[in-house]
Tab-separated table of C-alpha atoms in Angstrom:
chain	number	residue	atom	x	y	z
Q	1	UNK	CA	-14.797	1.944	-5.751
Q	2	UNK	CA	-11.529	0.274	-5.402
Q	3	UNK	CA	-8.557	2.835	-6.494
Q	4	UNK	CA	-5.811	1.921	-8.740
Q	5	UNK	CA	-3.002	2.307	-6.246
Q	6	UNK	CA	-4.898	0.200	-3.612
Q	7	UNK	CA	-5.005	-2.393	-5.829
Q	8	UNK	CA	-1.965	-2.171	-6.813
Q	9	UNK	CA	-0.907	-2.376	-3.358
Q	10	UNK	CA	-2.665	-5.756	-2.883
Q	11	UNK	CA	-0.983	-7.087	-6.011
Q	12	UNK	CA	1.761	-6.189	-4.459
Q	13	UNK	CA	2.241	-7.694	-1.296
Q	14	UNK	CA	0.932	-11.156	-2.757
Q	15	UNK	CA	3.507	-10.976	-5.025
Q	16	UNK	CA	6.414	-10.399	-2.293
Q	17	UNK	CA	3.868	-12.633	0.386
Q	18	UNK	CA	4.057	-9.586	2.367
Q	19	UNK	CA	1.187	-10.669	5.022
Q	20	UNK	CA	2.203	-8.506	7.942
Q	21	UNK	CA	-1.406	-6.454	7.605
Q	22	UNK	CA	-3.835	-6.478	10.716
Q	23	UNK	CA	-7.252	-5.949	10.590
Q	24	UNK	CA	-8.802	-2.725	12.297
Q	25	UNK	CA	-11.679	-3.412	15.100
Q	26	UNK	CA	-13.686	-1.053	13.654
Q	27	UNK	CA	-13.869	-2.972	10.273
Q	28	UNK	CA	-13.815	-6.631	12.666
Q	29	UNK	CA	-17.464	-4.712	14.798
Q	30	UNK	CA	-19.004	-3.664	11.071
Q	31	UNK	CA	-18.953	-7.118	10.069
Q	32	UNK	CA	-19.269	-9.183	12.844
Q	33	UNK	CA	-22.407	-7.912	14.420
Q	34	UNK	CA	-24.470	-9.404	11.558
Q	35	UNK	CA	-23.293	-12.380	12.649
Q	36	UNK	CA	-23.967	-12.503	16.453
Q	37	UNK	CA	-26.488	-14.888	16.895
Q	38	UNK	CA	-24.910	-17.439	15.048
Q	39	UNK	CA	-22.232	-17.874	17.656
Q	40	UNK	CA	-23.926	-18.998	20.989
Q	41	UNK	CA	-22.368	-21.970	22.374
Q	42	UNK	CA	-19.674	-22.532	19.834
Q	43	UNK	CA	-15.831	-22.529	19.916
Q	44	UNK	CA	-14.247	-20.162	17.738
Q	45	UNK	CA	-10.550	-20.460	16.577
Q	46	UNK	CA	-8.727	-17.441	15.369
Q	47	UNK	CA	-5.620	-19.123	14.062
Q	48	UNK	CA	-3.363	-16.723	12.402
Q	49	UNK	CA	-4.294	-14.256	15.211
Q	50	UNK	CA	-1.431	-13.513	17.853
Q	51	UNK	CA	-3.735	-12.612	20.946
Q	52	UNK	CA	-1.361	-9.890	22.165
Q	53	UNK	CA	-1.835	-7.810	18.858
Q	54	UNK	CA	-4.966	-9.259	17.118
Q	55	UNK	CA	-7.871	-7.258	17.119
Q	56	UNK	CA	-9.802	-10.609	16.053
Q	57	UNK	CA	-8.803	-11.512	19.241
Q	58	UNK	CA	-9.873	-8.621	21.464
Q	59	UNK	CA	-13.043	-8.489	19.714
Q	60	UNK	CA	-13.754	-12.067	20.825
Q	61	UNK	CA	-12.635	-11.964	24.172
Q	62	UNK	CA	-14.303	-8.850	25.572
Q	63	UNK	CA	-16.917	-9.939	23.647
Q	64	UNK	CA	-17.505	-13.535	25.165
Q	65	UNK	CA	-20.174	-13.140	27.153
Q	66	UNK	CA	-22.490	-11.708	25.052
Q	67	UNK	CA	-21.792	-13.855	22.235
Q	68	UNK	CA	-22.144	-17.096	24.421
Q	69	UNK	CA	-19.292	-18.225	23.257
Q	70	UNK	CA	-17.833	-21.251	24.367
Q	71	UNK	CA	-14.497	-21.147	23.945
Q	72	UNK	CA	-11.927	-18.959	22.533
Q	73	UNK	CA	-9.294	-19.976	20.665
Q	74	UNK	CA	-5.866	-17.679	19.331
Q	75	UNK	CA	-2.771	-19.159	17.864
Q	76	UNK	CA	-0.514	-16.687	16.250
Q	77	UNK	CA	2.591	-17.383	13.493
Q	78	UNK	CA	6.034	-17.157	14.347
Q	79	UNK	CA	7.574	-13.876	16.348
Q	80	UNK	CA	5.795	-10.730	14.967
Q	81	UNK	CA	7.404	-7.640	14.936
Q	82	UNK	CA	4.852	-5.594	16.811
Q	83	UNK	CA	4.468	-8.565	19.658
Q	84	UNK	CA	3.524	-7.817	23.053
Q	85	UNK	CA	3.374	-4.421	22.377
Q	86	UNK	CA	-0.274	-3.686	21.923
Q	87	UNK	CA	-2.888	-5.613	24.315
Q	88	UNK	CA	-0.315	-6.175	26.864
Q	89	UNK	CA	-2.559	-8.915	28.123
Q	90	UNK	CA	0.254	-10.986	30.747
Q	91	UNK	CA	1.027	-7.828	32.319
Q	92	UNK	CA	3.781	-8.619	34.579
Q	93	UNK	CA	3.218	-12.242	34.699
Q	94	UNK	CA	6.501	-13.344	36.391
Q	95	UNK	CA	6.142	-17.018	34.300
Q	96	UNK	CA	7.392	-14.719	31.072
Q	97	UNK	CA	11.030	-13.511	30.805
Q	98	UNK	CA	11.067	-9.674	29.720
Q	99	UNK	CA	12.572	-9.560	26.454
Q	100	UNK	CA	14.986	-6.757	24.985
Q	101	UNK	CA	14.531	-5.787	21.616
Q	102	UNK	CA	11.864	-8.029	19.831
Q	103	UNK	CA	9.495	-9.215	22.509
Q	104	UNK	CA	8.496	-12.582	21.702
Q	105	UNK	CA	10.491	-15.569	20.417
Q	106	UNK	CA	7.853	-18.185	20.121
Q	107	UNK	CA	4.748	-18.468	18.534
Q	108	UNK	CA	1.899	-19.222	21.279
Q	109	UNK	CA	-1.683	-20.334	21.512
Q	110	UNK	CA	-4.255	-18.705	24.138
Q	111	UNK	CA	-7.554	-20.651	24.897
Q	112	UNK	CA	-10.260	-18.938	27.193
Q	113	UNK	CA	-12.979	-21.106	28.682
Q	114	UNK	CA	-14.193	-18.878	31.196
Q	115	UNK	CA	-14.302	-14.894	31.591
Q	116	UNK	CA	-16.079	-12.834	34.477
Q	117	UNK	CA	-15.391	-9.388	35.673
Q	118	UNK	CA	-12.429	-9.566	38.140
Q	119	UNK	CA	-11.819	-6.303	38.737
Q	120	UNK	CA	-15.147	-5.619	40.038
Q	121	UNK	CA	-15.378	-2.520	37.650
Q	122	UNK	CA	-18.730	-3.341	36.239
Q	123	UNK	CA	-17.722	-4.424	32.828
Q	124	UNK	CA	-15.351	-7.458	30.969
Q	125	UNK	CA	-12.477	-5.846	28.998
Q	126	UNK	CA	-9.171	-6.869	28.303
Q	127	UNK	CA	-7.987	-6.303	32.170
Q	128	UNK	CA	-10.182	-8.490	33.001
Q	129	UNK	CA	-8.737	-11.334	29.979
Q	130	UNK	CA	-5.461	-10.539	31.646
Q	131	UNK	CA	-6.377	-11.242	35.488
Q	132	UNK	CA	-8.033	-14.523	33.961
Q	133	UNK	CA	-5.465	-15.713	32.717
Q	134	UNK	CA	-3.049	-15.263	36.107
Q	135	UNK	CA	-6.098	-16.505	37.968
Q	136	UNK	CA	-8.492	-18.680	36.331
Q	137	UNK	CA	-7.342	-22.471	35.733
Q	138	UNK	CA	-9.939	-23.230	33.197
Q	139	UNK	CA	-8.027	-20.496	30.594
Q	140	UNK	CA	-4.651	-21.669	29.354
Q	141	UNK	CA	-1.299	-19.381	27.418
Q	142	UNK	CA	1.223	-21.815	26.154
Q	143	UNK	CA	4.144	-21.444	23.259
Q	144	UNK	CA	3.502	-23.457	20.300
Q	145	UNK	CA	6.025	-26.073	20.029
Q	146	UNK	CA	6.504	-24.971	15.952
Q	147	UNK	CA	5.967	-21.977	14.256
Q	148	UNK	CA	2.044	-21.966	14.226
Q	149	UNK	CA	1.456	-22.123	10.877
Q	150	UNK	CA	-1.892	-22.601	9.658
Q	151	UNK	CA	-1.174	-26.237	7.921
Q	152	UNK	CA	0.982	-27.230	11.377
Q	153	UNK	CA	0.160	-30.724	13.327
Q	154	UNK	CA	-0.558	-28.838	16.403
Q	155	UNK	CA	-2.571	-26.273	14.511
Q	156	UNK	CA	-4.722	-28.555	12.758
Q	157	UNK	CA	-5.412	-30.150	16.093
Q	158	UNK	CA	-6.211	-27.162	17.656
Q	159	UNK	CA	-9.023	-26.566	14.267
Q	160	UNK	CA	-10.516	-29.873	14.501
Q	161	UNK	CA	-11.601	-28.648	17.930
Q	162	UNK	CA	-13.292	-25.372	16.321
Q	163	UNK	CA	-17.105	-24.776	15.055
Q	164	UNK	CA	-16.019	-21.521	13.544
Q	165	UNK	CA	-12.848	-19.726	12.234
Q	166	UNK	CA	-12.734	-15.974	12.214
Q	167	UNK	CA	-9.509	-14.211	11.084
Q	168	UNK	CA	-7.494	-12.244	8.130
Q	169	UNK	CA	-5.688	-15.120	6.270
Q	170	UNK	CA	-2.346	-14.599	4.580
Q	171	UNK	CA	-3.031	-13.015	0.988
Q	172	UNK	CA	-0.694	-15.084	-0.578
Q	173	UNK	CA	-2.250	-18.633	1.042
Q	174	UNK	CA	-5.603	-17.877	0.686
Q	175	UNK	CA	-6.897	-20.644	-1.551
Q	176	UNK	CA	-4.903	-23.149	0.975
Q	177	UNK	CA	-6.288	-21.932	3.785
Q	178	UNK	CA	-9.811	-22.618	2.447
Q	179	UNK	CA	-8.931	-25.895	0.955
Q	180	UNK	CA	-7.940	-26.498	4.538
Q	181	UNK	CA	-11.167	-24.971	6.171
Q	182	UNK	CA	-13.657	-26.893	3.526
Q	183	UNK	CA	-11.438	-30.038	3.945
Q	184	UNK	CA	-12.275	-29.867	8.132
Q	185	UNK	CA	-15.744	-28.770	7.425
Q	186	UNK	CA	-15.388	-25.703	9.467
Q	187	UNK	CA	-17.702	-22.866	9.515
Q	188	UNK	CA	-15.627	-19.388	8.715
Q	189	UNK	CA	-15.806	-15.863	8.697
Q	190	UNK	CA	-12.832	-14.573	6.884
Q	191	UNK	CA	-11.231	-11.742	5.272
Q	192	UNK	CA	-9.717	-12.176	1.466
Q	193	UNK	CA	-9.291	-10.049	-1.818
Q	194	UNK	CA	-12.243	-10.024	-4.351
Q	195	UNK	CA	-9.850	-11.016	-7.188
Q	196	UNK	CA	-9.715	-14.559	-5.088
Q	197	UNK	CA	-13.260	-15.217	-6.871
Q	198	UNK	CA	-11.391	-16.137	-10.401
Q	199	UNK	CA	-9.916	-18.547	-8.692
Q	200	UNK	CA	-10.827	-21.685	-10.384
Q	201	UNK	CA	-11.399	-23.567	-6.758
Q	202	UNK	CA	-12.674	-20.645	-5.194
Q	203	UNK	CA	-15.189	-19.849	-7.491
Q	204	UNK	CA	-16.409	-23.696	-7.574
Q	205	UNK	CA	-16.990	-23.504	-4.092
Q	206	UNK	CA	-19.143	-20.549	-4.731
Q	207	UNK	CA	-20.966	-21.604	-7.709
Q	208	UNK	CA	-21.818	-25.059	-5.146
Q	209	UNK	CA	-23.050	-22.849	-2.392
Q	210	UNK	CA	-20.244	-23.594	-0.127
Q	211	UNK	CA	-18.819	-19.827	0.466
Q	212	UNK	CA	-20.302	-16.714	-0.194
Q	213	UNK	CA	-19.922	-13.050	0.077
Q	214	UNK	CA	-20.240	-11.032	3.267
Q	215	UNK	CA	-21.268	-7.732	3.983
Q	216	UNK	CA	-18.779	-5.418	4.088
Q	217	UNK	CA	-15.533	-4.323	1.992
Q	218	UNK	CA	-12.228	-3.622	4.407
Q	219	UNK	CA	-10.385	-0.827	2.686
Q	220	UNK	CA	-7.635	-0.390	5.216
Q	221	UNK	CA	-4.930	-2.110	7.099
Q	222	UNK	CA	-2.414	-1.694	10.074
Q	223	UNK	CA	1.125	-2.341	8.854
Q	224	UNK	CA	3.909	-3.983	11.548
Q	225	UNK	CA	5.200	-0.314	11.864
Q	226	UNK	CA	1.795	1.090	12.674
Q	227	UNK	CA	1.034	2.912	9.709
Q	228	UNK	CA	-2.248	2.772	7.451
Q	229	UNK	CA	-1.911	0.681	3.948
Q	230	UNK	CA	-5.152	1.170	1.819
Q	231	UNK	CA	-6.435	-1.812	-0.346
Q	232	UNK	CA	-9.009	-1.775	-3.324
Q	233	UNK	CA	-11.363	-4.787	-3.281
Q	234	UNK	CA	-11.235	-6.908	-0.166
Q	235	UNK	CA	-14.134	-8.195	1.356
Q	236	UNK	CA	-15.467	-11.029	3.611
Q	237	UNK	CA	-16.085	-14.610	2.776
Q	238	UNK	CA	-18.042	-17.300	4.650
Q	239	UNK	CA	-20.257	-19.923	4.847
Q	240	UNK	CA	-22.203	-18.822	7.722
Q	241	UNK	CA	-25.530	-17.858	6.892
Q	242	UNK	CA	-26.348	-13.820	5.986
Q	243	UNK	CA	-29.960	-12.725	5.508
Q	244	UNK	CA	-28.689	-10.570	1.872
Q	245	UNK	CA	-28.138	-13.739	0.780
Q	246	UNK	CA	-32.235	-14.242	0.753
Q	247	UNK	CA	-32.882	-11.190	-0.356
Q	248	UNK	CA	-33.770	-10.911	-4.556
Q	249	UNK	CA	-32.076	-8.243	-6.450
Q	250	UNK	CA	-35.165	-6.133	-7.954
Q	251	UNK	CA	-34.894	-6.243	-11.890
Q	252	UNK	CA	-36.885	-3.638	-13.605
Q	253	UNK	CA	-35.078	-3.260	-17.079
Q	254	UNK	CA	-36.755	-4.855	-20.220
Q	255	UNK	CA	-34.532	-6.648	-22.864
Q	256	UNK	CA	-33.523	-6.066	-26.139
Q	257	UNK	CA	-31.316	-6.909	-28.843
Q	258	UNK	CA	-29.461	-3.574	-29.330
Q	259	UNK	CA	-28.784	-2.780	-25.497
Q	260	UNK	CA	-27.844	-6.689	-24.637
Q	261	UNK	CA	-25.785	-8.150	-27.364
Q	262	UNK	CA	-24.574	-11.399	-27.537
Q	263	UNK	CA	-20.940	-13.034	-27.234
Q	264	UNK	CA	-19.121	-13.859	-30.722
Q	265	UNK	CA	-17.681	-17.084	-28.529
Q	266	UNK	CA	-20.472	-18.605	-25.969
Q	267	UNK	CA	-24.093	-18.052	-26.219
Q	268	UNK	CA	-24.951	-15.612	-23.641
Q	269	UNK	CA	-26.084	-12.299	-23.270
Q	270	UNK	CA	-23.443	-9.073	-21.809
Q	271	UNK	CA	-24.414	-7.414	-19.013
Q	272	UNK	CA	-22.514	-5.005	-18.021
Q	273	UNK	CA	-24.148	-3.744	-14.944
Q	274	UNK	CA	-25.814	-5.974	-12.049
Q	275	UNK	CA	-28.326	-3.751	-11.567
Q	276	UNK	CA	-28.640	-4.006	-15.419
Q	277	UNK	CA	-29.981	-7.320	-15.521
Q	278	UNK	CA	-33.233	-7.594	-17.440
Q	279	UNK	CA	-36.438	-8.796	-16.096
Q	280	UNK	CA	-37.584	-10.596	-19.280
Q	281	UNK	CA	-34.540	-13.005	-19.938
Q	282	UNK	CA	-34.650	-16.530	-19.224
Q	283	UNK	CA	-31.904	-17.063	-20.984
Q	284	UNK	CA	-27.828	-17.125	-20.389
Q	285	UNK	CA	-26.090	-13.530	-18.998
Q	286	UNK	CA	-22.600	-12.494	-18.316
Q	287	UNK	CA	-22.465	-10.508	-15.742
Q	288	UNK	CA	-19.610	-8.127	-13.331
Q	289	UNK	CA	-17.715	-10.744	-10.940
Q	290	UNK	CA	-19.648	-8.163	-8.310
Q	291	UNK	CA	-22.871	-9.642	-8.947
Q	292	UNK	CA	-21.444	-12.082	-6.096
Q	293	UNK	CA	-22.346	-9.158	-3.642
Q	294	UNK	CA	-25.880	-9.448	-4.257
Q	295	UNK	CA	-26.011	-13.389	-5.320
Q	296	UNK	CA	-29.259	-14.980	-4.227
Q	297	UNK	CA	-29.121	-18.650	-4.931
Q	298	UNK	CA	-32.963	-18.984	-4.942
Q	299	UNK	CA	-33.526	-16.419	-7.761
Q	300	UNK	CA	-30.411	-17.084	-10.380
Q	301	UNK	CA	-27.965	-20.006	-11.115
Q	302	UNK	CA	-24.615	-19.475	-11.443
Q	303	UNK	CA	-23.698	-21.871	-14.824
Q	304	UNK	CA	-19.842	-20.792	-15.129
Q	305	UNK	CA	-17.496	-18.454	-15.783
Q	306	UNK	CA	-15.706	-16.495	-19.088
Q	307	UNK	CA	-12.216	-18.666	-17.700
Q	308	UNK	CA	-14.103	-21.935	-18.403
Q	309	UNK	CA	-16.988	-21.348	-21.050
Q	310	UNK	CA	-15.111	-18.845	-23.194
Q	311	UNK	CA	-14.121	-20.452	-26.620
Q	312	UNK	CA	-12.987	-19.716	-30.277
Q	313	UNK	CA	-14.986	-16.861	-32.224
Q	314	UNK	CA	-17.672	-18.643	-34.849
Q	315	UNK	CA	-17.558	-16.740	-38.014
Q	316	UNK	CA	-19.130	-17.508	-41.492
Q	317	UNK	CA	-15.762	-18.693	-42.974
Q	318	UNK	CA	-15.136	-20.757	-39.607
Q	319	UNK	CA	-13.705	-20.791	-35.942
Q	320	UNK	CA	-11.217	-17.434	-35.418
Q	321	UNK	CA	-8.982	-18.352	-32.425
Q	322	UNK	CA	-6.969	-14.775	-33.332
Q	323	UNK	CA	-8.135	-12.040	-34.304
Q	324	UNK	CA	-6.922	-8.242	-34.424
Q	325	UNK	CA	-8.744	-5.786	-31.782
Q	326	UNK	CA	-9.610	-2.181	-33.284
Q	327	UNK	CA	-6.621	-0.720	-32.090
Q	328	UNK	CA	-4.515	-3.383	-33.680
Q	329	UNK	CA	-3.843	-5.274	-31.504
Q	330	UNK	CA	-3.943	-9.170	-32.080
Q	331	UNK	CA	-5.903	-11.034	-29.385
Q	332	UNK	CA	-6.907	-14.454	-28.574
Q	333	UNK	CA	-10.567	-15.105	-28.774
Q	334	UNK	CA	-10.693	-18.494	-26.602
Q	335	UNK	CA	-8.484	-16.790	-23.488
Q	336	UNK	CA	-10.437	-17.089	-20.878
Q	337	UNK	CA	-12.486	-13.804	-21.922
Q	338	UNK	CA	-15.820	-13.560	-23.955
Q	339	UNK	CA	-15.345	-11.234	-26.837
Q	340	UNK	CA	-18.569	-8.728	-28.628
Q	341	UNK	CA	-18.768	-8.149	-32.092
Q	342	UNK	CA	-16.759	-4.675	-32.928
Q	343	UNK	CA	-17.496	-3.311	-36.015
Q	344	UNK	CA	-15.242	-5.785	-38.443
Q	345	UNK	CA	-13.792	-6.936	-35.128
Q	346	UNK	CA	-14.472	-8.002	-32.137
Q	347	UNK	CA	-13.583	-6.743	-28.042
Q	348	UNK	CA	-12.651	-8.745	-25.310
Q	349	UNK	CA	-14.758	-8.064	-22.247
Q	350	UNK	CA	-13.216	-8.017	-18.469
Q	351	UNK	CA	-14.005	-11.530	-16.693
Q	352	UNK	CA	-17.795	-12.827	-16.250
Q	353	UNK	CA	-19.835	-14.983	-14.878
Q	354	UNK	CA	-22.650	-16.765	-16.411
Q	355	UNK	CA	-25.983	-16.535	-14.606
Q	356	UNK	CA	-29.746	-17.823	-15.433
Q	357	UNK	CA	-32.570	-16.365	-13.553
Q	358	UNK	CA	-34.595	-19.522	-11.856
């Protein structure tokens, strides 16, 4: 369960665009190896990924073999504090000037075509990457004439050339990064915050079909200075396909009026559980935004949201738009919130999403 200071940290850094957080391997391996037989033959682009501190990258390239990849792809975004001071990967490649105090001054791209084990140690690892690089004339590093943001010319050149995208996005671009990745009609693994779901275009493309939920929840980070940030909430998204995703929630509790009440502003049930969700209902159901976890598209429907079905409370003297909670306080019933009868008021419920079982 996501902790109130992780989430806080999350809210956080999106609201300073703090986006200087790195993804672990160990979290990048959890993930990915539900994934590996989707990636024969295809070129994957990890484009906010510098390759000589991205562990999106290293997975990847000592990896490439084994996935059957067919190309690798890394462009990272402007100099990054930590540069050139992790992988090590050009070694002493006399084509780069040693730099004194902040290692890198461009932003660079790295494509690998073709790996093998140089070193004649018995295994491909990042040596290996290196000595390709120095050696191998199919595999290309180059600086990025700009910056290497996502949304750059030479960026977006480099994505039209990609089947899939794999990286951590910056928090506070997230929506415009998958604008951009629907827009290309890429395939994607990527990392982003659960809260991203209320989203009014991200949660379209979900009710469509066109992203989904992952498997796993990342609830750690490495900061520029090395050290550990925790966050509450953060999960994969993609549109590549994941066999939970065909797999029907079982349903085992009955309905009835008293346990499942009804909203005072849309007609649909409250559920406040997933695994709540009764068996014998063929009708409307709020549910947790985390039913998105376990969505199966072939057993419910996903009609809308509280943020766009939510409306004014029908009493018997007319429509409330206002009304005053039981602590006193005055609320507004059509805010983007379904609200539950309350004694001689009513209580606003946390956002929902409105599911019918097919």
């Amino acid at each position: 369960m996501a902790t109130k200071s992780s989430n806080s940290n999350f809210h956080r850094a999106a609201k300073v665009k703090n986006d200087e957080f790195y993804t672990q391997l160990a979290d990048i391996e959890k993930e990915l190896k539900h994934y590996k037989d989707q990636f024969g033959g295809k070129v994957v682009y990890c484009n906010c990924d510098d390759p000589f501190e991205s562990n999106f990258f290293k997975y990847f390239a000592a990896n490439f073999k084994a996935l059957g990849l067919k190309r690798l792809i890394a462009t990272s975004y402007k100099p990054s504090p930590i540069a050139n001071t992790q992988l090590g990967l050009f070694g002493d490649d006399k084509t780069l000037e040693p730099q004194k105090g902040r290692p890198k001054v461009n932003a660079n791209k790295l494509i690998i075509n073709d790996v093998g084990d140089l070193d004649d140690d018995g295994a491909f690892d990042l040596k290996d990457v290196a000595e390709q690089l120095k050696a191998n004339k199919n595999n290309e590093w180059a600086p990025l004439d700009g910056e290497g943001d996502f949304r750059s010319p030479e960026s977006t050149e480099l994505l039209k050339q990609a089947d899939i995208v794999v990286t951590n996005p910056p928090f506070s671009l997230f929506r415009e990064y998958v604008n951009q990745l629907v827009e290309y009609k890429k395939r994607f693994l990527i990392i982003g915050n659960d809260n991203a779901r209320t989203y009014v275009d991200i949660f379209e493309l979900m009710q469509k079909n066109k992203i989904w939920s992952g498997y796993e929840k990342v609830k750690e980070f490495i900061q520029p200075d090395g050290s550990i940030k925790g966050f509450g909430n953060v999960g994969w998204y993609t549109n590549l396909d994941v066999a939970k995703r065909h797999e029907s929630l079982t349903l085992y509790k009955k309905y009835s009026p008293k346990e499942y009440p009804k909203y005072a502003n849309y007609d649909a049930l409250e559920v406040s559980k997933v695994t709540d969700i009764p068996v014998d209902y063929d009708g409307e159901m709020g549910v947790p935004i985390s039913f998105l976890d376990k969505y199966n598209p072939d057993q419910f429907e996903i009609v809308g949201s509280s943020s766009n079905l939510s409306g004014p409370i029908k009493t018997k003297d007319g429509l409330v738009y206002r009304y005053k909670d039981r602590n006193g306080y005055m609320r507004q019933a059509a805010n983007e919130r379904f609200a539950l009868p309350d004694g001689d008021t009513w209580r606003r419920i946390y956002d929902r999403i409105v599911i019918r079982k097919k």
